[in-house]
mmCIF file of N, CA and C in Angstrom:
data_model
loop_
_atom_site.group_PDB
_atom_site.id
_atom_site.type_symbol
_atom_site.label_atom_id
_atom_site.label_comp_id
_atom_site.label_asym_id
_atom_site.label_seq_id
_atom_site.Cartn_x
_atom_site.Cartn_y
_atom_site.Cartn_z
ATOM 1 N N MET A 977 3.287 7.932 -19.640
ATOM 2 C CA MET A 977 3.097 7.840 -17.869
ATOM 3 C C MET A 977 3.102 6.057 -17.884
ATOM 4 N N PRO A 978 4.276 5.429 -17.935
ATOM 5 C CA PRO A 978 4.564 3.826 -17.473
ATOM 6 C C PRO A 978 2.796 3.879 -16.138
ATOM 7 N N ARG A 979 2.788 2.156 -16.007
ATOM 8 C CA ARG A 979 1.939 2.094 -14.331
ATOM 9 C C ARG A 979 2.427 0.573 -14.461
ATOM 10 N N TYR A 980 2.522 1.236 -13.084
ATOM 11 C CA TYR A 980 3.178 -0.535 -12.823
ATOM 12 C C TYR A 980 1.866 -0.939 -11.131
ATOM 13 N N ALA A 981 2.577 -2.400 -11.301
ATOM 14 C CA ALA A 981 1.429 -3.265 -10.146
ATOM 15 C C ALA A 981 2.417 -3.734 -9.159
ATOM 16 N N VAL A 982 2.016 -4.448 -7.667
ATOM 17 C CA VAL A 982 2.008 -5.479 -7.175
ATOM 18 C C VAL A 982 1.149 -5.981 -6.088
ATOM 19 N N ALA A 983 1.736 -7.094 -5.809
ATOM 20 C CA ALA A 983 0.306 -7.623 -5.027
ATOM 21 C C ALA A 983 1.461 -8.941 -4.212
ATOM 22 N N GLU A 984 0.743 -9.221 -2.899
ATOM 23 C CA GLU A 984 1.113 -9.865 -2.288
ATOM 24 C C GLU A 984 0.457 -10.808 -1.276
ATOM 25 N N ARG A 985 0.712 -11.327 -0.030
ATOM 26 C CA ARG A 985 -0.354 -11.817 0.833
ATOM 27 C C ARG A 985 0.656 -11.340 2.132
ATOM 28 N N SER A 986 0.014 -10.501 2.917
ATOM 29 C CA SER A 986 0.659 -9.548 3.820
ATOM 30 C C SER A 986 1.468 -10.771 5.239
ATOM 31 N N ALA A 987 2.822 -10.499 5.695
ATOM 32 C CA ALA A 987 3.920 -11.155 5.756
ATOM 33 C C ALA A 987 3.460 -11.711 7.487
ATOM 34 N N GLY A 988 2.851 -9.743 7.693
ATOM 35 C CA GLY A 988 2.191 -10.192 9.596
ATOM 36 C C GLY A 988 0.593 -10.398 9.300
ATOM 37 N N ALA A 989 -0.377 -9.746 10.726
ATOM 38 C CA ALA A 989 -1.317 -9.627 10.385
ATOM 39 C C ALA A 989 -1.473 -8.804 10.714
ATOM 40 N N GLY A 990 0.286 -7.396 10.738
ATOM 41 C CA GLY A 990 -0.113 -5.772 10.902
ATOM 42 C C GLY A 990 -0.377 -5.009 12.143
ATOM 43 N N SER A 991 -0.833 -4.337 12.601
ATOM 44 C CA SER A 991 -1.081 -3.462 13.622
ATOM 45 C C SER A 991 -1.789 -1.580 13.427
ATOM 46 N N THR A 992 -2.061 -1.376 14.517
ATOM 47 C CA THR A 992 -2.367 0.060 14.151
ATOM 48 C C THR A 992 -1.425 1.118 14.524
ATOM 49 N N THR A 993 0.846 0.156 14.484
ATOM 50 C CA THR A 993 1.379 0.945 13.918
ATOM 51 C C THR A 993 2.415 -0.024 13.446
ATOM 52 N N LEU A 994 1.870 -0.766 12.683
ATOM 53 C CA LEU A 994 2.823 -1.243 11.757
ATOM 54 C C LEU A 994 2.141 -1.715 10.641
ATOM 55 N N PRO A 995 2.593 -1.089 9.553
ATOM 56 C CA PRO A 995 1.499 -1.187 7.972
ATOM 57 C C PRO A 995 1.305 -2.932 7.326
ATOM 58 N N LEU A 996 0.777 -3.834 7.350
ATOM 59 C CA LEU A 996 0.259 -4.797 6.500
ATOM 60 C C LEU A 996 1.601 -4.983 4.894
ATOM 61 N N MET A 997 1.163 -3.275 4.353
ATOM 62 C CA MET A 997 2.578 -3.146 3.485
ATOM 63 C C MET A 997 1.984 -2.112 3.080
ATOM 64 N N SER A 998 3.409 -1.582 2.124
ATOM 65 C CA SER A 998 3.769 -0.157 2.543
ATOM 66 C C SER A 998 4.514 -0.376 0.203
ATOM 67 N N ILE A 999 4.366 1.166 -0.101
ATOM 68 C CA ILE A 999 4.524 1.798 -1.286
ATOM 69 C C ILE A 999 5.605 3.506 -1.007
ATOM 70 N N PHE A 1000 7.039 2.863 -1.221
ATOM 71 C CA PHE A 1000 7.815 4.361 -1.405
ATOM 72 C C PHE A 1000 7.939 5.223 -2.625
ATOM 73 N N ALA A 1001 7.678 6.615 -2.550
ATOM 74 C CA ALA A 1001 8.689 6.965 -3.693
ATOM 75 C C ALA A 1001 9.867 6.788 -3.994
ATOM 76 N N ALA A 1002 10.768 7.450 -5.076
ATOM 77 C CA ALA A 1002 12.459 7.286 -4.671
ATOM 78 C C ALA A 1002 12.669 9.008 -4.867
ATOM 79 N N ALA A 1003 13.960 8.687 -4.741
ATOM 80 C CA ALA A 1003 15.064 10.067 -4.308
ATOM 81 C C ALA A 1003 14.224 10.870 -5.487
ATOM 82 N N ALA A 1004 13.972 11.076 -6.114
ATOM 83 C CA ALA A 1004 13.760 11.976 -7.649
ATOM 84 C C ALA A 1004 12.593 11.454 -8.173
ATOM 85 N N VAL A 1005 11.782 10.290 -7.981
ATOM 86 C CA VAL A 1005 10.464 9.965 -8.751
ATOM 87 C C VAL A 1005 9.206 9.959 -7.883
ATOM 88 N N SER A 1006 7.844 10.594 -7.884
ATOM 89 C CA SER A 1006 6.909 10.946 -7.339
ATOM 90 C C SER A 1006 5.806 9.833 -6.907
ATOM 91 N N LEU A 1007 5.135 9.082 -7.058
ATOM 92 C CA LEU A 1007 4.042 8.198 -7.802
ATOM 93 C C LEU A 1007 2.537 8.961 -7.595
ATOM 94 N N LYS A 1008 1.855 7.652 -9.029
ATOM 95 C CA LYS A 1008 0.427 8.619 -8.518
ATOM 96 C C LYS A 1008 -0.046 7.452 -8.958
ATOM 97 N N ILE A 1009 -0.862 6.519 -6.994
ATOM 98 C CA ILE A 1009 -1.760 5.530 -7.259
ATOM 99 C C ILE A 1009 -3.400 6.745 -7.909
ATOM 100 N N ARG A 1010 -3.329 5.030 -8.324
ATOM 101 C CA ARG A 1010 -4.647 4.775 -9.164
ATOM 102 C C ARG A 1010 -5.497 3.413 -8.158
ATOM 103 N N GLU A 1011 -4.941 2.897 -7.928
ATOM 104 C CA GLU A 1011 -6.090 1.572 -7.187
ATOM 105 C C GLU A 1011 -4.981 0.812 -5.786
ATOM 106 N N ILE A 1012 -5.523 0.631 -5.042
ATOM 107 C CA ILE A 1012 -5.866 -0.294 -4.293
ATOM 108 C C ILE A 1012 -6.745 -0.972 -3.953
ATOM 109 N N GLY A 1013 -6.200 -2.317 -3.736
ATOM 110 C CA GLY A 1013 -6.957 -3.546 -2.867
ATOM 111 C C GLY A 1013 -6.034 -4.677 -2.040
ATOM 112 N N VAL A 1014 -7.794 -4.568 -1.200
ATOM 113 C CA VAL A 1014 -6.937 -4.917 0.555
ATOM 114 C C VAL A 1014 -7.799 -6.093 0.459
ATOM 115 N N PHE A 1015 -7.526 -7.341 0.976
ATOM 116 C CA PHE A 1015 -8.438 -8.423 1.031
ATOM 117 C C PHE A 1015 -8.438 -9.519 2.137
ATOM 118 N N ASN A 1016 -8.685 -9.184 3.042
ATOM 119 C CA ASN A 1016 -9.489 -10.654 4.263
ATOM 120 C C ASN A 1016 -8.691 -12.772 3.170
ATOM 121 N N THR A 1017 -8.118 -12.602 4.340
ATOM 122 C CA THR A 1017 -7.990 -14.342 4.705
ATOM 123 C C THR A 1017 -7.903 -14.502 4.940
ATOM 124 N N THR A 1018 -8.644 -14.568 6.315
ATOM 125 C CA THR A 1018 -8.967 -15.366 7.446
ATOM 126 C C THR A 1018 -10.133 -15.309 7.857
ATOM 127 N N THR A 1019 -11.092 -15.493 8.228
ATOM 128 C CA THR A 1019 -12.512 -15.787 8.464
ATOM 129 C C THR A 1019 -12.973 -14.958 10.346
ATOM 130 N N THR A 1020 -12.665 -13.667 10.770
ATOM 131 C CA THR A 1020 -11.930 -12.804 10.977
ATOM 132 C C THR A 1020 -12.382 -11.784 11.307
ATOM 133 N N ALA A 1021 -13.316 -10.724 11.303
ATOM 134 C CA ALA A 1021 -13.332 -9.316 10.026
ATOM 135 C C ALA A 1021 -12.279 -8.792 10.966
ATOM 136 N N VAL A 1022 -11.668 -7.572 9.891
ATOM 137 C CA VAL A 1022 -10.634 -6.371 10.471
ATOM 138 C C VAL A 1022 -10.523 -5.273 9.760
ATOM 139 N N ALA A 1023 -10.948 -3.851 11.167
ATOM 140 C CA ALA A 1023 -10.324 -2.972 10.398
ATOM 141 C C ALA A 1023 -9.337 -2.457 10.074
ATOM 142 N N ILE A 1024 -9.113 -1.420 8.732
ATOM 143 C CA ILE A 1024 -8.284 -1.318 7.749
ATOM 144 C C ILE A 1024 -8.230 0.416 8.129
ATOM 145 N N ALA A 1025 -6.850 0.805 7.214
ATOM 146 C CA ALA A 1025 -6.789 2.067 7.266
ATOM 147 C C ALA A 1025 -5.579 2.391 6.534
ATOM 148 N N LEU A 1026 -5.785 3.203 5.225
ATOM 149 C CA LEU A 1026 -5.055 3.707 4.378
ATOM 150 C C LEU A 1026 -4.328 5.434 4.835
ATOM 151 N N ARG A 1027 -2.736 5.019 5.519
ATOM 152 C CA ARG A 1027 -1.742 6.215 5.683
ATOM 153 C C ARG A 1027 -1.449 6.276 5.720
ATOM 154 N N ARG A 1028 -0.850 7.781 4.781
ATOM 155 C CA ARG A 1028 -0.244 7.843 4.739
ATOM 156 C C ARG A 1028 1.229 7.853 5.721
ATOM 157 N N TYR A 1029 2.685 7.892 5.144
ATOM 158 C CA TYR A 1029 3.943 8.220 5.744
ATOM 159 C C TYR A 1029 4.920 9.345 5.630
ATOM 160 N N THR A 1030 6.172 10.035 6.621
ATOM 161 C CA THR A 1030 6.803 11.103 6.016
ATOM 162 C C THR A 1030 7.836 9.781 6.369
ATOM 163 N N ALA A 1031 8.023 8.860 6.947
ATOM 164 C CA ALA A 1031 9.283 8.124 7.070
ATOM 165 C C ALA A 1031 9.111 6.797 7.608
ATOM 166 N N VAL A 1032 10.173 6.438 6.709
ATOM 167 C CA VAL A 1032 10.156 4.952 6.028
ATOM 168 C C VAL A 1032 9.657 3.409 7.715
ATOM 169 N N GLY A 1033 10.735 3.795 8.516
ATOM 170 C CA GLY A 1033 10.740 3.405 9.774
ATOM 171 C C GLY A 1033 11.678 1.582 9.222
ATOM 172 N N THR A 1034 11.539 0.483 9.783
ATOM 173 C CA THR A 1034 11.935 -0.492 9.196
ATOM 174 C C THR A 1034 10.802 -1.246 8.400
ATOM 175 N N VAL A 1035 10.915 -2.114 7.479
ATOM 176 C CA VAL A 1035 10.384 -2.296 6.261
ATOM 177 C C VAL A 1035 10.853 -4.039 6.738
ATOM 178 N N GLY A 1036 9.379 -4.839 5.995
ATOM 179 C CA GLY A 1036 10.066 -6.162 5.810
ATOM 180 C C GLY A 1036 10.541 -6.279 4.664
ATOM 181 N N ALA A 1037 10.379 -7.978 4.049
ATOM 182 C CA ALA A 1037 10.867 -7.758 1.887
ATOM 183 C C ALA A 1037 10.907 -6.780 1.246
ATOM 184 N N SER A 1038 11.279 -6.750 0.907
ATOM 185 C CA SER A 1038 10.460 -6.269 -1.323
ATOM 186 C C SER A 1038 10.043 -7.031 -1.124
ATOM 187 N N LEU A 1039 9.022 -6.298 -2.616
ATOM 188 C CA LEU A 1039 8.462 -6.840 -2.814
ATOM 189 C C LEU A 1039 8.414 -6.282 -4.572
ATOM 190 N N THR A 1040 8.201 -7.726 -5.195
ATOM 191 C CA THR A 1040 8.670 -7.625 -7.174
ATOM 192 C C THR A 1040 7.816 -6.266 -7.679
ATOM 193 N N GLU A 1041 7.639 -5.397 -7.780
ATOM 194 C CA GLU A 1041 6.768 -4.505 -8.764
ATOM 195 C C GLU A 1041 7.098 -4.741 -9.943
ATOM 196 N N MET A 1042 5.720 -5.252 -11.274
ATOM 197 C CA MET A 1042 5.867 -5.642 -13.044
ATOM 198 C C MET A 1042 5.226 -4.318 -13.396
ATOM 199 N N PRO A 1043 5.893 -4.034 -13.981
ATOM 200 C CA PRO A 1043 5.081 -3.518 -15.553
ATOM 201 C C PRO A 1043 3.777 -3.312 -15.771
ATOM 202 N N TYR A 1044 3.376 -2.210 -15.889
ATOM 203 C CA TYR A 1044 2.053 -3.375 -16.775
ATOM 204 C C TYR A 1044 3.480 -3.026 -18.998
ATOM 205 N N ASP A 1045 3.299 -2.846 -18.631
ATOM 206 C CA ASP A 1045 4.003 -2.335 -20.643
ATOM 207 C C ASP A 1045 5.208 -3.715 -20.631
ATOM 208 N N LYS A 1046 5.683 -4.419 -20.631
ATOM 209 C CA LYS A 1046 7.174 -5.121 -19.866
ATOM 210 C C LYS A 1046 8.054 -4.034 -20.806
ATOM 211 N N ALA A 1047 8.106 -3.286 -21.872
ATOM 212 C CA ALA A 1047 8.893 -2.538 -22.720
ATOM 213 C C ALA A 1047 9.569 -1.098 -21.551
ATOM 214 N N SER A 1048 8.912 -1.599 -20.429
ATOM 215 C CA SER A 1048 8.802 0.183 -19.576
ATOM 216 C C SER A 1048 10.293 -0.385 -18.266
ATOM 217 N N ALA A 1049 10.109 0.697 -18.580
ATOM 218 C CA ALA A 1049 11.820 0.244 -17.262
ATOM 219 C C ALA A 1049 11.136 -0.154 -16.188
ATOM 220 N N ALA A 1050 12.572 0.108 -15.174
ATOM 221 C CA ALA A 1050 12.099 -0.801 -14.070
ATOM 222 C C ALA A 1050 11.324 0.551 -12.747
ATOM 223 N N ALA A 1051 10.339 -0.035 -12.188
ATOM 224 C CA ALA A 1051 9.201 0.932 -11.477
ATOM 225 C C ALA A 1051 10.471 1.607 -10.141
ATOM 226 N N ALA A 1052 11.280 2.905 -10.494
ATOM 227 C CA ALA A 1052 11.858 3.787 -9.128
ATOM 228 C C ALA A 1052 10.676 3.400 -7.486
ATOM 229 N N GLY A 1053 9.193 3.191 -7.819
ATOM 230 C CA GLY A 1053 8.869 2.814 -6.215
ATOM 231 C C GLY A 1053 9.184 2.234 -5.380
ATOM 232 N N THR A 1054 9.095 1.782 -4.171
ATOM 233 C CA THR A 1054 9.499 0.715 -3.540
ATOM 234 C C THR A 1054 7.911 -0.512 -3.144
ATOM 235 N N ALA A 1055 8.790 -1.305 -2.699
ATOM 236 C CA ALA A 1055 6.762 -1.536 -2.008
ATOM 237 C C ALA A 1055 7.363 -2.470 -1.148
ATOM 238 N N VAL A 1056 7.258 -2.997 0.410
ATOM 239 C CA VAL A 1056 7.369 -3.216 0.817
ATOM 240 C C VAL A 1056 6.258 -4.152 1.349
ATOM 241 N N ASN A 1057 6.623 -5.280 1.981
ATOM 242 C CA ASN A 1057 5.185 -6.338 2.819
ATOM 243 C C ASN A 1057 5.871 -5.446 4.749
ATOM 244 N N THR A 1058 5.204 -6.458 5.044
ATOM 245 C CA THR A 1058 5.174 -5.562 7.021
ATOM 246 C C THR A 1058 5.180 -5.281 7.773
ATOM 247 N N HIS A 1059 5.697 -3.967 8.417
ATOM 248 C CA HIS A 1059 6.971 -3.085 8.804
ATOM 249 C C HIS A 1059 7.220 -4.066 9.836
ATOM 250 N N THR A 1060 8.321 -3.950 10.517
ATOM 251 C CA THR A 1060 8.688 -4.928 12.099
ATOM 252 C C THR A 1060 8.643 -3.304 12.612
ATOM 253 N N VAL A 1061 9.452 -1.709 12.545
ATOM 254 C CA VAL A 1061 9.518 -0.649 13.226
ATOM 255 C C VAL A 1061 8.643 0.306 12.927
ATOM 256 N N THR A 1062 7.872 0.959 13.720
ATOM 257 C CA THR A 1062 6.869 2.102 12.847
ATOM 258 C C THR A 1062 7.524 2.804 11.734
ATOM 259 N N PRO A 1063 6.678 3.569 10.991
ATOM 260 C CA PRO A 1063 7.223 4.768 9.992
ATOM 261 C C PRO A 1063 6.633 5.515 10.896
ATOM 262 N N THR A 1064 6.922 6.820 9.770
ATOM 263 C CA THR A 1064 6.516 8.100 11.370
ATOM 264 C C THR A 1064 5.339 7.978 9.820
ATOM 265 N N PHE A 1065 3.636 8.499 10.668
ATOM 266 C CA PHE A 1065 2.324 8.401 9.403
ATOM 267 C C PHE A 1065 2.429 10.425 10.546
ATOM 268 N N GLU A 1066 1.262 10.725 8.991
ATOM 269 C CA GLU A 1066 1.213 12.010 9.043
ATOM 270 C C GLU A 1066 -0.254 11.915 9.494
ATOM 271 N N ALA A 1067 -0.797 12.819 10.159
ATOM 272 C CA ALA A 1067 -2.672 12.636 10.863
ATOM 273 C C ALA A 1067 -3.066 12.707 10.608
ATOM 274 N N GLY A 1068 -3.507 11.367 10.576
ATOM 275 C CA GLY A 1068 -5.356 11.157 9.658
ATOM 276 C C GLY A 1068 -5.447 10.152 8.942
ATOM 277 N N ASN A 1069 -6.002 9.800 8.671
ATOM 278 C CA ASN A 1069 -6.476 8.233 7.412
ATOM 279 C C ASN A 1069 -6.969 9.273 5.876
ATOM 280 N N ILE A 1070 -6.428 8.053 4.503
ATOM 281 C CA ILE A 1070 -6.762 8.628 3.321
ATOM 282 C C ILE A 1070 -8.262 8.266 3.414
ATOM 283 N N ARG A 1071 -8.327 6.543 3.617
ATOM 284 C CA ARG A 1071 -9.120 5.694 3.741
ATOM 285 C C ARG A 1071 -9.494 4.497 4.749
ATOM 286 N N VAL A 1072 -10.489 4.538 5.530
ATOM 287 C CA VAL A 1072 -10.509 3.274 5.941
ATOM 288 C C VAL A 1072 -12.079 2.522 5.590
ATOM 289 N N ALA A 1073 -11.967 0.877 6.313
ATOM 290 C CA ALA A 1073 -12.549 -0.212 5.858
ATOM 291 C C ALA A 1073 -12.386 -0.566 6.515
ATOM 292 N N THR A 1074 -13.720 -1.603 6.823
ATOM 293 C CA THR A 1074 -14.242 -3.206 7.405
ATOM 294 C C THR A 1074 -14.081 -4.395 6.625
ATOM 295 N N LEU A 1075 -13.145 -4.902 6.334
ATOM 296 C CA LEU A 1075 -12.964 -6.384 5.650
ATOM 297 C C LEU A 1075 -13.766 -7.518 6.101
ATOM 298 N N GLY A 1076 -14.806 -7.659 6.062
ATOM 299 C CA GLY A 1076 -15.900 -9.338 6.953
ATOM 300 C C GLY A 1076 -15.049 -9.960 6.866
ATOM 301 N N ALA A 1077 -15.339 -10.849 8.305
ATOM 302 C CA ALA A 1077 -14.839 -12.126 8.670
ATOM 303 C C ALA A 1077 -15.152 -13.844 7.879
ATOM 304 N N ALA A 1078 -14.700 -12.830 6.409
ATOM 305 C CA ALA A 1078 -15.368 -14.660 6.053
ATOM 306 C C ALA A 1078 -13.236 -13.754 4.347
ATOM 307 N N ALA A 1079 -13.126 -15.645 4.133
ATOM 308 C CA ALA A 1079 -11.767 -15.383 3.524
ATOM 309 C C ALA A 1079 -13.129 -14.367 1.987
ATOM 310 N N GLY A 1080 -11.524 -14.106 1.400
ATOM 311 C CA GLY A 1080 -12.451 -12.352 0.194
ATOM 312 C C GLY A 1080 -12.966 -12.000 0.732
ATOM 313 N N ALA A 1081 -13.177 -11.245 1.701
ATOM 314 C CA ALA A 1081 -13.911 -9.508 1.569
ATOM 315 C C ALA A 1081 -12.519 -8.655 1.801
ATOM 316 N N GLY A 1082 -13.009 -7.905 1.066
ATOM 317 C CA GLY A 1082 -12.025 -6.749 0.767
ATOM 318 C C GLY A 1082 -12.720 -5.981 -0.148
ATOM 319 N N VAL A 1083 -12.059 -5.167 -0.040
ATOM 320 C CA VAL A 1083 -12.536 -3.366 -0.795
ATOM 321 C C VAL A 1083 -10.564 -3.403 -1.634
ATOM 322 N N ILE A 1084 -11.625 -2.208 -2.278
ATOM 323 C CA ILE A 1084 -11.086 -1.207 -3.943
ATOM 324 C C ILE A 1084 -11.293 -0.408 -3.815
ATOM 325 N N TRP A 1085 -10.319 0.506 -3.845
ATOM 326 C CA TRP A 1085 -10.047 2.405 -3.871
ATOM 327 C C TRP A 1085 -9.245 2.539 -4.256
ATOM 328 N N THR A 1086 -9.726 3.190 -5.362
ATOM 329 C CA THR A 1086 -9.716 4.215 -6.901
ATOM 330 C C THR A 1086 -9.254 5.907 -6.199
ATOM 331 N N PHE A 1087 -8.264 6.691 -7.409
ATOM 332 C CA PHE A 1087 -7.682 7.591 -6.695
ATOM 333 C C PHE A 1087 -7.869 8.873 -8.407
ATOM 334 N N GLY A 1088 -9.271 8.760 -8.938
ATOM 335 C CA GLY A 1088 -9.503 8.944 -9.454
ATOM 336 C C GLY A 1088 -8.147 10.075 -11.183
ATOM 337 N N ASP A 1089 -8.855 10.943 -11.532
ATOM 338 C CA ASP A 1089 -7.736 11.577 -12.633
ATOM 339 C C ASP A 1089 -6.255 11.787 -12.447
ATOM 340 N N THR A 1090 -6.360 12.629 -11.672
ATOM 341 C CA THR A 1090 -4.964 12.999 -10.741
ATOM 342 C C THR A 1090 -3.519 11.677 -9.834
ATOM 343 N N GLY A 1091 -4.212 10.822 -9.416
ATOM 344 C CA GLY A 1091 -3.932 9.981 -8.508
ATOM 345 C C GLY A 1091 -4.007 9.578 -7.311
ATOM 346 N N LEU A 1092 -3.474 9.397 -6.187
ATOM 347 C CA LEU A 1092 -2.655 9.611 -5.006
ATOM 348 C C LEU A 1092 -1.462 9.966 -5.152
ATOM 349 N N VAL A 1093 -1.027 11.152 -5.066
ATOM 350 C CA VAL A 1093 1.037 11.558 -4.779
ATOM 351 C C VAL A 1093 0.868 11.219 -4.091
ATOM 352 N N ILE A 1094 1.624 10.851 -3.616
ATOM 353 C CA ILE A 1094 3.359 10.371 -2.691
ATOM 354 C C ILE A 1094 4.301 11.097 -3.663
ATOM 355 N N PRO A 1095 4.584 12.537 -3.043
ATOM 356 C CA PRO A 1095 5.559 13.469 -3.866
ATOM 357 C C PRO A 1095 7.035 12.582 -3.362
ATOM 358 N N VAL A 1096 8.102 13.326 -4.077
ATOM 359 C CA VAL A 1096 9.241 12.739 -4.472
ATOM 360 C C VAL A 1096 9.583 12.925 -2.462
ATOM 361 N N GLY A 1097 10.867 11.633 -2.800
ATOM 362 C CA GLY A 1097 11.693 11.766 -1.792
ATOM 363 C C GLY A 1097 11.183 9.650 -1.150
ATOM 364 N N THR A 1098 12.713 9.503 -0.363
ATOM 365 C CA THR A 1098 13.039 7.986 -0.229
ATOM 366 C C THR A 1098 11.462 7.723 1.163
ATOM 367 N N GLY A 1099 11.560 8.247 2.221
ATOM 368 C CA GLY A 1099 10.416 8.473 2.967
ATOM 369 C C GLY A 1099 9.110 9.028 2.864
ATOM 370 N N ASN A 1100 8.835 9.382 2.187
ATOM 371 C CA ASN A 1100 7.370 9.076 1.206
ATOM 372 C C ASN A 1100 6.838 8.420 1.505
ATOM 373 N N GLY A 1101 5.734 7.966 1.415
ATOM 374 C CA GLY A 1101 5.021 6.140 1.090
ATOM 375 C C GLY A 1101 4.139 6.187 1.559
ATOM 376 N N ILE A 1102 2.857 5.842 0.996
ATOM 377 C CA ILE A 1102 2.003 5.529 2.305
ATOM 378 C C ILE A 1102 1.404 3.411 2.278
ATOM 379 N N GLY A 1103 1.218 3.977 2.850
ATOM 380 C CA GLY A 1103 0.273 1.707 3.483
ATOM 381 C C GLY A 1103 -0.740 1.554 4.281
ATOM 382 N N VAL A 1104 -0.549 0.242 4.169
ATOM 383 C CA VAL A 1104 -1.710 -0.132 4.865
ATOM 384 C C VAL A 1104 -2.200 -0.925 6.092
ATOM 385 N N SER A 1105 -2.847 0.152 7.285
ATOM 386 C CA SER A 1105 -2.552 -0.750 8.736
ATOM 387 C C SER A 1105 -3.749 -0.997 8.800
ATOM 388 N N VAL A 1106 -3.474 -1.738 10.410
ATOM 389 C CA VAL A 1106 -5.221 -2.078 11.224
ATOM 390 C C VAL A 1106 -5.724 -0.942 11.641
ATOM 391 N N LEU A 1107 -6.874 -0.249 11.290
ATOM 392 C CA LEU A 1107 -7.465 0.968 11.556
ATOM 393 C C LEU A 1107 -7.669 0.636 12.941
ATOM 394 N N THR A 1108 -8.361 -0.469 13.823
ATOM 395 C CA THR A 1108 -8.707 -0.843 15.483
ATOM 396 C C THR A 1108 -7.908 -2.343 15.646
ATOM 397 N N GLY A 1109 -8.618 -2.702 17.082
ATOM 398 C CA GLY A 1109 -8.090 -3.821 16.995
ATOM 399 C C GLY A 1109 -7.483 -4.814 16.783
ATOM 400 N N THR A 1110 -7.567 -6.042 16.734
ATOM 401 C CA THR A 1110 -6.344 -7.011 15.772
ATOM 402 C C THR A 1110 -5.816 -7.437 14.257
ATOM 403 N N GLY A 1111 -4.940 -6.805 14.568
ATOM 404 C CA GLY A 1111 -5.029 -6.630 12.741
ATOM 405 C C GLY A 1111 -4.851 -8.646 11.951
ATOM 406 N N GLN A 1112 -4.846 -9.607 10.824
ATOM 407 C CA GLN A 1112 -4.954 -10.559 10.015
ATOM 408 C C GLN A 1112 -3.867 -9.892 8.935
ATOM 409 N N ILE A 1113 -4.085 -11.724 8.253
ATOM 410 C CA ILE A 1113 -2.925 -11.627 7.254
ATOM 411 C C ILE A 1113 -3.950 -11.451 6.406
ATOM 412 N N CYS A 1114 -3.795 -10.454 5.270
ATOM 413 C CA CYS A 1114 -4.607 -9.297 4.392
ATOM 414 C C CYS A 1114 -3.260 -9.788 2.619
ATOM 415 N N ASP A 1115 -4.733 -10.020 1.852
ATOM 416 C CA ASP A 1115 -3.718 -9.801 0.733
ATOM 417 C C ASP A 1115 -4.072 -7.897 -0.215
ATOM 418 N N VAL A 1116 -2.979 -7.864 -0.628
ATOM 419 C CA VAL A 1116 -3.346 -6.277 -0.257
ATOM 420 C C VAL A 1116 -2.468 -6.593 -2.396
ATOM 421 N N TYR A 1117 -2.816 -5.476 -3.243
ATOM 422 C CA TYR A 1117 -2.091 -5.003 -4.713
ATOM 423 C C TYR A 1117 -2.249 -2.868 -4.471
ATOM 424 N N PHE A 1118 -1.965 -2.815 -5.053
ATOM 425 C CA PHE A 1118 -1.035 -1.387 -5.927
ATOM 426 C C PHE A 1118 -0.695 -1.618 -6.462
ATOM 427 N N ASP A 1119 -1.112 -0.276 -7.907
ATOM 428 C CA ASP A 1119 -1.044 -0.589 -9.485
ATOM 429 C C ASP A 1119 -0.929 1.095 -9.027
ATOM 430 N N TRP A 1120 0.248 1.634 -10.190
ATOM 431 C CA TRP A 1120 0.685 3.487 -9.376
ATOM 432 C C TRP A 1120 1.411 2.995 -10.973
ATOM 433 N N ASP A 1121 1.727 4.924 -11.098
ATOM 434 C CA ASP A 1121 2.059 5.818 -12.321
ATOM 435 C C ASP A 1121 3.356 6.085 -11.714
ATOM 436 N N GLU A 1122 4.142 6.406 -12.971
ATOM 437 C CA GLU A 1122 5.061 7.306 -13.416
ATOM 438 C C GLU A 1122 5.606 7.910 -13.766
#
C-alpha cells in the first residue's frame, strides 16, 4: 500500500465553515490517513478542529501530493487549500486542539493501526477548520495510504 504526503501553508485564515486545508478520496480509491500536522504561523492563538465532509463545496488551489516512494503511482487522493464555499460537514469533530500564540506552535495527530479511513467517493473528505474564534494562517500536512 503506497504512502503519500502533502504539505502547504494555508492560503487563508479559514473559519468555522471554511476549512484551512482538506483532502478528498477518489471515485474508486479510499484513503487511510496516518498523520496530520497543523502549526500556527502567527503570534495569535487559534483553536482548530478536524472534521469529516460528505460534499466538497468550493475549494482553493489544488496541492501537489508526493509519494514516499518515487516508484509509486500518482496519488488518487486530492488535497486542496483554503475553501471559499462551505463543504457539507458531518456532525461532530474527530480531533480539536488549540495552537499557542507563537509561530511554530502546533499539534500532530496520529491514527494508529487502521488509520482514519476516508471512504470511496469524491465528496468524502476531511479537513482542518477553525473550532471557534478567529482563524489564522497555518502550515498543514497530511500523510496517508492508498
